[in-house]
XYZ file of C-alpha atoms in Angstrom:
693
model
C 49.911 0.743 54.505
C 52.713 2.982 53.155
C 51.873 6.549 52.311
C 52.189 7.938 48.798
C 53.737 11.290 48.080
C 51.429 12.919 45.526
C 54.248 15.184 44.317
C 56.710 12.322 43.787
C 57.477 10.969 40.322
C 56.183 7.406 40.155
C 58.197 4.831 38.274
C 55.406 2.592 36.944
C 57.860 -0.014 35.700
C 59.233 -0.458 39.221
C 55.885 -1.184 40.831
C 54.324 -4.553 39.954
C 51.022 -3.724 41.609
C 50.607 -0.406 39.767
C 51.875 -1.989 36.569
C 49.206 -4.690 36.798
C 46.494 -2.146 37.458
C 47.355 0.221 34.628
C 48.419 -2.285 31.955
C 45.916 -2.962 29.148
C 43.837 -6.116 29.530
C 45.285 -7.666 26.384
C 48.748 -7.914 27.973
C 47.663 -8.911 31.478
C 48.196 -12.625 30.997
C 51.857 -12.481 30.024
C 52.775 -9.866 32.602
C 50.923 -11.610 35.362
C 52.719 -14.877 34.639
C 56.137 -13.169 34.641
C 55.709 -10.945 37.662
C 53.551 -12.984 39.992
C 55.147 -16.410 40.076
C 55.445 -17.918 43.588
C 58.733 -17.568 45.375
C 61.125 -20.422 44.633
C 59.269 -21.617 41.534
C 62.398 -22.177 39.510
C 62.079 -25.729 38.284
C 60.422 -26.514 34.946
C 57.838 -28.752 36.626
C 56.724 -26.015 39.011
C 56.548 -23.500 36.166
C 54.386 -25.921 34.167
C 52.016 -26.442 37.125
C 51.751 -22.692 37.559
C 51.007 -22.130 33.867
C 48.271 -24.766 33.941
C 46.697 -23.251 37.037
C 46.789 -19.743 35.624
C 45.456 -20.883 32.240
C 42.486 -22.537 33.942
C 41.745 -19.413 36.001
C 42.022 -17.223 32.901
C 39.595 -19.433 30.991
C 37.131 -19.263 33.877
C 37.320 -15.471 33.954
C 36.808 -15.239 30.202
C 33.987 -17.763 30.276
C 32.278 -15.834 33.061
C 32.627 -12.582 31.111
C 31.302 -14.249 27.949
C 28.323 -15.684 29.838
C 27.473 -12.255 31.209
C 27.526 -10.845 27.681
C 25.289 -13.654 26.427
C 22.813 -13.085 29.248
C 22.740 -9.348 28.531
C 22.201 -10.015 24.820
C 19.410 -12.493 25.488
C 17.735 -10.051 27.868
C 17.893 -7.332 25.225
C 16.485 -9.671 22.561
C 13.640 -10.732 24.840
C 12.872 -7.105 25.638
C 12.761 -6.328 21.918
C 10.477 -9.285 21.286
C 8.125 -8.214 24.082
C 8.190 -4.654 22.761
C 7.444 -5.795 19.202
C 4.631 -8.094 20.324
C 3.165 -5.219 22.328
C 3.279 -2.931 19.284
C 1.506 -5.499 17.104
C -1.079 -6.068 19.823
C -1.761 -2.345 20.177
C -2.094 -1.980 16.407
C -4.618 -4.825 16.304
C -6.553 -3.245 19.166
C -6.518 0.093 17.355
C -7.967 -1.507 14.228
C -10.668 -3.317 16.179
C -11.677 -0.160 18.078
C -11.407 2.298 15.183
C -15.163 2.729 14.821
C -15.421 3.456 18.555
C -12.564 5.971 18.528
C -14.320 7.975 15.822
C -13.950 11.679 16.435
C -11.026 11.195 18.834
C -8.720 10.175 15.991
C -6.515 13.224 15.249
C -5.572 11.972 11.774
C -8.111 12.992 9.153
C -7.896 11.182 5.817
C -10.050 13.591 3.861
C -12.502 16.449 4.266
C -14.613 18.624 2.027
C -18.154 19.501 0.930
C -20.546 16.987 -0.615
C -24.237 17.040 -1.423
C -26.442 14.453 0.244
C -29.848 13.360 -1.007
C -32.672 14.181 1.377
C -34.407 11.118 2.786
C -37.639 13.078 3.232
C -38.114 14.851 -0.088
C -37.114 13.097 -3.303
C -34.928 15.168 -5.614
C -33.644 17.526 -2.889
C -29.888 17.659 -2.258
C -28.392 19.350 0.798
C -24.787 20.454 1.220
C -22.850 18.729 4.012
C -19.287 19.173 5.175
C -17.775 15.694 5.352
C -14.790 14.498 7.387
C -13.270 11.073 6.876
C -11.192 9.229 9.465
C -10.199 5.627 9.944
C -13.422 3.781 10.652
C -15.653 6.864 10.677
C -17.378 9.214 8.236
C -18.754 12.359 9.863
C -20.915 14.973 8.176
C -22.207 18.331 9.397
C -25.218 20.426 8.496
C -24.574 23.515 6.406
C -26.368 25.856 8.826
C -26.534 26.294 12.588
C -29.850 25.184 14.052
C -31.804 27.427 16.387
C -31.297 26.903 20.133
C -28.158 24.877 19.427
C -25.648 27.287 21.044
C -23.893 27.728 17.717
C -23.253 24.011 17.289
C -23.643 22.235 13.978
C -25.751 19.100 13.815
C -23.314 16.226 13.371
C -23.847 12.620 12.330
C -21.336 9.769 12.472
C -21.322 6.748 10.178
C -19.099 3.839 11.328
C -17.202 2.367 8.388
C -16.998 -1.307 9.287
C -15.809 -3.409 6.353
C -18.435 -6.080 7.006
C -21.385 -3.695 7.395
C -20.902 -1.111 4.668
C -20.370 -0.862 0.932
C -19.841 1.922 -1.573
C -20.548 2.016 -5.301
C -21.088 4.494 -8.116
C -24.705 4.903 -9.242
C -26.721 6.807 -11.813
C -29.899 8.555 -10.738
C -32.385 8.475 -13.593
C -36.093 8.662 -14.193
C -37.611 6.819 -17.163
C -34.108 6.189 -18.480
C -33.120 9.868 -18.322
C -30.397 11.062 -15.927
C -32.018 13.779 -13.825
C -29.051 14.841 -11.653
C -26.103 16.835 -12.930
C -22.823 15.551 -11.515
C -21.586 12.153 -10.336
C -23.290 10.289 -7.501
C -22.378 7.323 -5.345
C -24.200 5.178 -2.837
C -22.949 4.446 0.673
C -24.748 1.685 2.556
C -24.078 1.498 6.313
C -25.953 -1.071 8.407
C -28.489 -1.549 5.585
C -29.218 2.194 5.469
C -28.733 3.698 2.015
C -27.387 7.226 1.524
C -26.763 8.972 -1.779
C -23.967 11.505 -2.218
C -23.363 13.851 -5.144
C -20.010 15.132 -6.432
C -19.194 17.745 -9.037
C -17.379 15.319 -11.336
C -16.567 11.642 -11.831
C -12.991 12.344 -10.793
C -14.118 13.787 -7.466
C -16.448 10.824 -6.941
C -13.589 8.412 -7.645
C -11.399 10.149 -5.067
C -14.095 10.051 -2.374
C -14.925 6.407 -3.023
C -11.256 5.446 -2.854
C -10.849 7.351 0.400
C -13.917 5.686 1.925
C -12.624 2.280 0.896
C -9.260 2.911 2.551
C -10.984 4.219 5.697
C -12.952 1.012 6.254
C -11.797 -1.123 9.180
C -12.634 -4.550 10.517
C -11.799 -6.454 7.345
C -8.503 -7.637 5.980
C -5.604 -5.205 6.054
C -4.342 -6.637 2.812
C -7.137 -5.958 0.373
C -7.073 -3.037 -2.019
C -9.986 -0.709 -1.332
C -11.093 -1.263 -4.931
C -12.382 -4.677 -3.825
C -15.051 -2.967 -1.717
C -15.816 0.298 -3.507
C -15.501 -0.938 -7.084
C -15.864 -4.731 -7.145
C -16.380 -4.822 -10.922
C -13.459 -2.605 -11.892
C -12.127 -5.205 -14.329
C -15.470 -6.606 -15.450
C -18.449 -8.609 -14.316
C -18.418 -12.368 -13.953
C -17.244 -13.942 -17.185
C -16.577 -10.599 -18.894
C -13.836 -7.980 -19.213
C -14.192 -4.243 -18.655
C -12.889 -2.336 -21.675
C -11.286 0.214 -19.317
C -9.320 -2.365 -17.343
C -5.540 -1.981 -17.763
C -5.342 -5.785 -17.906
C -8.052 -6.286 -20.529
C -5.801 -8.054 -23.069
C -4.524 -10.536 -20.499
C -8.021 -11.102 -19.127
C -9.468 -11.849 -22.558
C -6.641 -14.292 -23.180
C -7.240 -15.828 -19.756
C -10.930 -16.453 -20.457
C -10.266 -18.006 -23.853
C -7.485 -20.304 -22.623
C -9.599 -21.226 -19.603
C -12.505 -22.296 -21.796
C -10.297 -24.460 -24.033
C -8.513 -26.137 -21.099
C -11.736 -26.968 -19.291
C -13.251 -28.532 -22.402
C -10.099 -30.491 -23.355
C -10.698 -34.239 -23.668
C -7.150 -35.509 -24.288
C -3.605 -34.781 -23.201
C -2.734 -33.353 -26.616
C -5.676 -30.944 -26.509
C -4.627 -29.753 -23.076
C -0.858 -29.439 -23.605
C -1.140 -27.731 -26.993
C -3.174 -24.992 -25.341
C -0.975 -24.622 -22.268
C 2.168 -24.374 -24.433
C 0.979 -21.024 -25.733
C 1.609 -19.520 -22.275
C 5.359 -20.210 -22.544
C 5.828 -17.223 -24.837
C 2.875 -15.198 -23.572
C 2.867 -14.664 -19.773
C -0.363 -13.449 -18.205
C -0.855 -10.907 -15.428
C -4.299 -10.854 -13.838
C -5.735 -8.982 -10.824
C -6.731 -11.143 -7.874
C -9.985 -9.213 -7.510
C -11.114 -10.280 -10.981
C -10.232 -13.916 -10.261
C -12.376 -13.736 -7.127
C -15.309 -12.698 -9.300
C -14.766 -15.717 -11.553
C -14.483 -18.073 -8.580
C -17.684 -16.585 -7.178
C -19.473 -17.486 -10.406
C -18.053 -21.021 -10.369
C -18.930 -21.586 -6.706
C -22.472 -20.314 -7.322
C -22.914 -22.754 -10.189
C -21.459 -25.609 -8.139
C -23.734 -24.875 -5.190
C -26.740 -25.069 -7.479
C -25.622 -28.384 -8.974
C -24.150 -29.944 -5.863
C -25.264 -29.013 -2.379
C -22.192 -30.712 -0.917
C -19.726 -28.864 -3.158
C -16.946 -26.886 -1.559
C -17.232 -23.132 -1.681
C -14.246 -22.236 -3.855
C -14.401 -18.563 -2.970
C -13.450 -19.483 0.591
C -9.932 -19.816 -0.798
C -9.745 -16.027 -0.819
C -11.197 -15.607 2.661
C -9.476 -12.761 4.511
C -8.801 -13.535 8.153
C -9.067 -11.076 11.031
C -6.162 -8.910 12.086
C -5.137 -10.919 15.155
C -5.275 -14.260 13.333
C -3.409 -12.720 10.422
C -0.569 -11.571 12.685
C -0.359 -14.998 14.353
C -0.112 -16.691 10.965
C 2.352 -14.042 9.777
C 4.695 -14.879 12.663
C 4.591 -18.581 11.770
C 5.251 -17.813 8.097
C 8.194 -15.560 8.887
C 9.809 -18.247 11.037
C 10.030 -20.625 8.080
C 10.599 -18.146 5.271
C 13.270 -15.809 3.902
C 12.800 -12.187 2.852
C 14.901 -9.809 0.779
C 14.412 -6.293 2.119
C 16.164 -3.803 -0.140
C 18.475 -6.627 -1.306
C 19.404 -7.667 2.265
C 18.515 -11.278 3.049
C 16.825 -12.239 6.327
C 16.047 -15.845 7.264
C 13.274 -16.600 9.696
C 14.841 -19.755 11.140
C 18.099 -18.043 12.106
C 18.383 -16.149 15.393
C 15.089 -14.331 16.044
C 14.337 -13.997 12.345
C 10.768 -12.582 12.558
C 11.874 -9.750 14.845
C 14.736 -8.906 12.494
C 12.444 -8.891 9.457
C 9.822 -6.588 10.949
C 12.492 -4.359 12.475
C 14.471 -4.160 9.230
C 11.413 -3.205 7.176
C 10.349 -0.557 9.697
C 13.919 0.767 9.822
C 14.058 1.025 6.022
C 10.769 2.923 5.968
C 11.983 5.407 8.580
C 15.447 5.870 7.066
C 14.112 6.326 3.523
C 11.572 8.852 4.753
C 14.200 10.776 6.720
C 16.602 10.714 3.793
C 13.973 12.303 1.571
C 13.165 15.012 4.103
C 16.611 15.657 5.599
C 17.799 19.221 5.400
C 14.422 20.410 4.170
C 12.396 22.322 6.707
C 9.422 22.278 4.345
C 9.278 18.477 4.168
C 10.563 17.480 7.629
C 7.062 17.487 9.104
C 6.008 14.843 6.580
C 8.657 12.324 7.691
C 7.190 9.002 8.818
C 7.546 8.410 12.596
C 8.633 5.071 14.045
C 5.180 4.201 15.396
C 3.573 4.440 11.955
C 6.515 2.689 10.327
C 5.761 -0.450 12.376
C 2.101 -0.286 11.321
C 3.093 0.018 7.668
C 5.621 -2.817 8.001
C 2.958 -5.070 9.483
C 0.487 -4.292 6.678
C 3.057 -4.949 3.954
C 4.198 -8.248 5.477
C 0.600 -9.363 5.944
C -0.049 -8.701 2.261
C 2.857 -10.730 0.956
C 3.187 -13.488 3.569
C 3.626 -16.955 2.117
C 0.257 -18.333 3.226
C -1.711 -15.575 1.554
C 0.396 -14.913 -1.543
C 0.889 -18.622 -2.221
C -2.801 -19.358 -1.709
C -3.931 -16.585 -4.037
C -1.400 -17.651 -6.672
C -2.573 -21.260 -6.444
C -6.250 -20.462 -6.903
C -5.540 -18.042 -9.747
C -3.752 -20.849 -11.606
C -6.262 -23.495 -10.556
C -9.128 -21.370 -11.897
C -7.347 -21.171 -15.247
C -5.953 -24.690 -15.632
C -8.323 -26.987 -13.769
C -9.842 -29.924 -15.629
C -11.267 -32.482 -13.240
C -11.132 -35.257 -15.861
C -7.468 -34.823 -16.812
C -5.253 -32.964 -14.333
C -4.763 -31.707 -10.807
C -2.740 -28.628 -9.738
C -0.132 -29.242 -7.005
C 2.562 -27.025 -5.417
C 6.109 -27.786 -6.518
C 8.520 -29.357 -4.038
C 11.298 -27.025 -5.178
C 12.451 -24.507 -2.573
C 10.728 -21.178 -3.135
C 12.655 -17.987 -3.774
C 12.772 -15.459 -0.912
C 9.999 -12.914 -0.670
C 11.103 -9.551 -2.015
C 10.270 -6.113 -0.589
C 11.685 -2.859 -1.933
C 11.336 0.469 -0.116
C 12.103 3.572 -2.158
C 11.129 7.159 -2.688
C 8.326 7.751 -5.139
C 10.485 9.644 -7.629
C 7.670 9.715 -10.174
C 5.275 11.391 -7.760
C 4.905 14.377 -10.067
C 3.958 12.046 -12.927
C 1.433 9.923 -11.092
C -2.037 10.666 -9.938
C -2.666 11.137 -6.252
C -5.200 9.011 -4.436
C -6.319 11.977 -2.392
C -5.591 15.481 -3.522
C -2.378 16.471 -1.785
C -3.103 20.040 -2.851
C -6.259 20.519 -0.773
C -6.138 23.927 0.862
C -8.358 26.006 3.091
C -8.240 29.465 4.602
C -9.795 32.906 4.866
C -9.557 35.066 1.742
C -11.214 38.163 0.367
C -13.098 37.580 -2.842
C -15.578 38.941 -5.358
C -16.947 38.039 -8.764
C -17.009 40.164 -11.898
C -20.305 41.846 -10.982
C -19.571 42.631 -7.338
C -17.663 45.819 -6.567
C -16.631 45.175 -2.957
C -14.409 42.449 -1.532
C -16.061 39.991 0.849
C -14.316 37.796 3.360
C -15.054 34.099 2.886
C -13.593 30.813 4.081
C -12.339 28.851 1.058
C -11.946 25.070 0.806
C -10.196 23.523 -2.207
C -11.002 19.812 -2.314
C -10.625 17.420 -5.255
C -10.859 20.114 -7.892
C -13.831 21.945 -6.373
C -13.404 25.374 -4.771
C -16.073 26.124 -2.144
C -16.582 29.341 -0.178
C -18.339 29.581 3.185
C -19.483 32.298 5.528
C -18.153 30.569 8.647
C -15.255 28.235 9.400
C -15.983 27.143 12.977
C -16.629 24.590 14.323
C -16.716 23.286 10.745
C -17.109 25.206 7.483
C -20.806 26.054 7.011
C -22.984 28.584 5.306
C -22.016 27.635 1.757
C -22.084 30.650 -0.580
C -20.844 29.094 -3.794
C -18.811 26.422 -5.565
C -16.819 26.209 -8.772
C -14.982 23.455 -10.637
C -11.357 24.495 -11.141
C -10.434 21.750 -13.625
C -9.346 23.292 -16.961
C -9.735 26.797 -15.532
C -7.356 29.609 -16.469
C -5.318 30.931 -13.517
C -3.548 34.302 -13.577
C -1.985 36.656 -11.011
C -1.271 40.379 -10.984
C -0.576 43.259 -8.672
C -3.602 45.124 -7.391
C -4.387 48.331 -9.255
C -6.451 49.641 -6.356
C -3.990 49.333 -3.488
C -0.215 49.218 -3.493
C 1.374 46.047 -2.086
C -1.694 43.872 -2.681
C -2.199 41.110 -5.248
C -5.105 39.627 -7.194
C -5.545 36.043 -8.396
C -8.206 35.440 -11.035
C -9.897 32.121 -11.835
C -11.702 31.801 -15.167
C -13.495 28.414 -15.307
C -15.042 26.798 -18.359
C -18.509 28.133 -17.487
C -17.175 31.705 -17.591
C -18.177 32.644 -14.017
C -14.978 34.416 -12.982
C -13.783 34.577 -9.394
C -11.142 36.961 -7.979
C -9.097 36.384 -4.812
C -7.391 39.216 -2.927
C -4.020 38.791 -1.167
C -1.706 41.043 0.783
C 0.987 38.378 1.137
C 3.059 37.328 -1.869
C 3.949 33.900 -0.461
C 0.315 33.073 0.300
C -0.657 34.171 -3.204
C 1.874 31.826 -4.819
C 0.859 28.917 -2.560
C -2.762 29.214 -3.650
C -1.728 29.737 -7.276
C 0.339 26.532 -7.183
C -2.501 24.446 -5.698
C -5.024 25.844 -8.170
C -2.685 25.311 -11.129
C -2.182 21.653 -10.199
C -5.936 21.145 -10.166
C -6.548 23.220 -13.298
C -3.909 21.277 -15.234
C -5.427 17.986 -14.123
C -2.454 16.802 -12.034
C -4.410 15.864 -8.914
C -7.515 14.216 -10.324
C -7.664 10.649 -11.646
C -9.641 10.497 -14.880
C -10.168 6.761 -15.325
C -10.846 3.929 -12.871
C -7.452 2.295 -13.347
C -5.483 5.513 -12.887
C -5.498 4.798 -9.160
C -3.374 1.701 -9.653
C -0.119 3.650 -9.562
C -0.003 4.037 -13.334
C 1.389 6.966 -15.248
C -0.800 10.018 -15.692
C -1.883 11.495 -18.970
C 0.146 14.266 -20.588
C -0.331 17.576 -18.774
C -1.314 20.377 -21.169
C 1.193 22.706 -19.625
C 4.029 22.136 -17.208
C 3.300 23.430 -13.700
C 6.773 24.920 -13.480
C 6.162 26.981 -16.619
C 2.915 28.298 -15.173
C 4.565 29.291 -11.896
C 7.451 30.896 -13.777
C 4.985 32.997 -15.728
C 3.245 34.059 -12.512
C 6.530 35.040 -10.861
C 7.609 37.037 -13.904
C 4.283 38.830 -13.786
C 5.006 39.791 -10.182
C 8.562 40.869 -10.996
C 10.236 38.070 -9.023
C 13.609 36.540 -9.908
C 13.820 33.142 -11.632
C 16.215 31.807 -9.002
C 13.344 31.823 -6.496
C 11.245 29.480 -8.631
C 12.915 26.207 -7.611
C 12.685 26.998 -3.910
C 8.994 27.890 -4.257
C 8.214 24.647 -6.086
C 10.015 22.598 -3.413
C 8.124 24.363 -0.651
C 4.700 24.025 -2.265
C 5.219 20.392 -3.320
C 6.719 19.326 0.018
C 4.068 16.749 0.816
C 4.255 15.108 -2.603
C 8.052 14.892 -2.514
C 7.933 13.088 0.839
C 5.879 10.190 -0.480
C 7.288 6.667 -0.599
C 6.575 3.531 -2.579
C 6.880 -0.071 -1.412
C 6.829 -2.953 -3.864
C 6.321 -6.497 -2.572
C 6.407 -9.768 -4.492
C 6.384 -13.495 -3.749
C 7.269 -16.229 -6.234
C 5.948 -19.778 -6.214
C 5.849 -22.755 -8.542
C 3.096 -25.252 -9.332
C 2.818 -28.469 -11.322
C 0.033 -29.684 -13.574
C -0.102 -33.431 -12.908
C -2.160 -36.096 -14.639
C -5.099 -37.662 -12.837
C -3.742 -41.084 -13.887
C -0.131 -41.091 -12.586
C 2.334 -43.803 -13.600
C 5.093 -42.849 -11.164
C 7.499 -41.307 -13.699
C 8.408 -37.870 -15.051
C 5.648 -38.102 -17.625
C 3.076 -37.563 -14.880
C 3.921 -33.833 -14.881
C 2.420 -32.181 -17.948
C 3.585 -28.640 -17.209
C 5.226 -26.430 -14.583
C 3.922 -22.904 -13.990
C 5.844 -20.125 -12.220
C 3.700 -17.489 -10.499
C 4.612 -14.134 -8.952
C 2.212 -12.430 -6.560
C 2.754 -8.676 -6.447
C 1.350 -5.614 -4.741
C 2.420 -1.977 -4.448
C 1.857 0.481 -1.621
C 2.191 4.222 -1.343
C 3.035 6.007 1.915
C 2.725 9.724 2.446
C 3.311 10.084 6.179
C -0.185 9.568 7.573
C -1.763 6.911 5.364
C -0.978 3.808 3.373
C -2.652 3.309 -0.001
C -2.764 -0.220 -1.383
C -2.447 -0.844 -5.069
C -3.854 -3.669 -7.139
C -2.982 -7.240 -6.149
C -1.920 -9.192 -9.213
C -0.569 -12.627 -10.074
C 1.771 -12.898 -13.048
C 2.404 -16.412 -14.311
C 3.955 -18.224 -17.234
C 4.650 -21.836 -18.218
C 8.307 -22.534 -17.404
C 8.226 -26.168 -18.521
C 5.845 -28.162 -20.679
C 5.676 -31.718 -22.019
C 7.671 -32.221 -25.244
C 6.277 -33.136 -28.627
C 7.383 -36.751 -28.045
C 5.362 -36.860 -24.829
C 2.479 -35.353 -26.730
C 2.570 -38.066 -29.420
C 2.881 -40.792 -26.797
C -0.133 -39.369 -25.055
C -2.019 -39.291 -28.350
C -1.207 -42.936 -29.043
C -2.531 -43.920 -25.660
C -5.653 -41.784 -26.075
C -6.298 -43.177 -29.565
C -5.809 -46.730 -28.353
C -8.334 -46.145 -25.612
C -10.620 -44.436 -28.091
C -10.461 -47.371 -30.544
C -11.803 -49.657 -27.870
C -14.942 -47.584 -27.749
C -15.173 -47.398 -31.529
C -14.160 -43.732 -31.794
C -11.043 -42.299 -33.470
C -10.116 -38.765 -34.455
C -7.129 -37.366 -36.249
C -4.629 -35.475 -34.076
C -4.768 -32.533 -36.467
C -8.517 -32.254 -36.092
C -8.262 -32.305 -32.296
C -5.784 -29.425 -31.931
C -7.711 -26.334 -30.751
C -7.087 -22.911 -32.207
C -6.125 -20.328 -29.599
C -4.999 -16.725 -29.660
């Protein structure tokens, strides 16, 4: 082998071997053919044979390289599928074992003081400190028991969806309410416990939190279904506070007319009214109506089918299995990007795309903000949220709920049957976005809950006393001790509608005083030596005092707009900062820092469209068999705030997209009248037309 002088100047063009080694791959073919022909290959036939041989070898090399890439891609896809299946399996196991995990769950949904009715002495209420986690409610005694080594007596209540229920109650004697406040009942394993809150708003927040903490049931139901099953009204009635009351009243009236219709004209004239007046109804309310119908049917017919089984919620594992099958044959629009389940590992792409959108939207909202970065949603929780959203809107569930909502309205066993349309359904739609209206909407749990040690006194006391304060759902509680849990309650006050003011201390330079003047006039003063801490507490108290963190009506939880705030929070904080002599340019930064958790919240909107036909019970095999076509849209909203998902109301919005014409109506009348004349009965068409809304 010849030696190479490292100091010599190499002429790359003069060396075929070096030229072949250093030349880019794209030009290898032409250079190889020109520089590596066999000696004596001068004839055209020999050159052609050489070109064919080289071309075949080149194709083999490229094919081998392509096969290696395909194998690597398939391996990566299989690894992703295994990884995704493992994630879904772990999430299902977590949900099934939530009541066993209990105190080991680091994520606490809610905590704060509540009063619990004594089971020994009637009329006695004892203060407990309550902690709420997924699948577990834990409460502690207010005082340390003797010979307990400083430990608080603790009790755990497993919140299994199938074994517990929660509802608001009134405690009265001889028709007179004997307890001041708002109470609710929690039944766990047939054991009844009564809890007392300071206000109806606080009770609503605790009941919502308990509903969302329940495990073991469907992941897709709004917690209202369990903690407030009659939110929109009892069976056959409408609650006047329901946000859907007008649609529900219309629904009941149209339903009654359709069920009692005797002819095609009676039926179609009523259904035509829905062409110009779409209806939107909550699924929960429909379930109540179906429950009433199934109860009546079971009394009249022991062999009748239980119609409420249509809304049966399957277990988590079965739901995920069905979800995978649905995704394989469906299409989903995720933030306007279309994914098809039957094209190249579609289900994996759908779940991955939704989780990726959740993470990216969360990071976009918190990027560059040190105050909000800790509220960004991690990848592990993003997959859990993606699973829950897809389970809620999958075609089997959304289509089934839409069908039974329409069937409950339009069914008439003597005239028609409801069938799904053969037309291809529109893709499911999911939109992930920041909750830009977070400051205008109520929170499902108070995002302004605070706790910490502060010095305090009332108007009568002269000295400052150190107490541990807990602000929870509009109630400010002060304790003697904070460990292991707050206990030794020394007082409580409702902050709603209170007047908040700040000032510099007149007794000691560099200190500050925050005063709270509630409606009952029992003032409370808080002492601070840190300006930032003072403003943080002032902001949280102002939000509660102005009513921004407490829902006032049952339907406020359904992601609706809040009532008008008496005074803008920014104006209040500006006034406080001016009182302290701070510059206005610091106001915006303070608001961003104090409202960091609220600004990091996200909203997901999911919808699924489907179409159904109302077909005659006596088909003739032509277009006249279809009396009407109804388009339905199943919808649900979700709110994410980093460590929990809150489900909004499930609704079905439907309208009549096509209905039989007047000619069809007259033809139907002629047939009905002809049949009626045979039995000796005849009525005028005008007299048969029902009057509807």
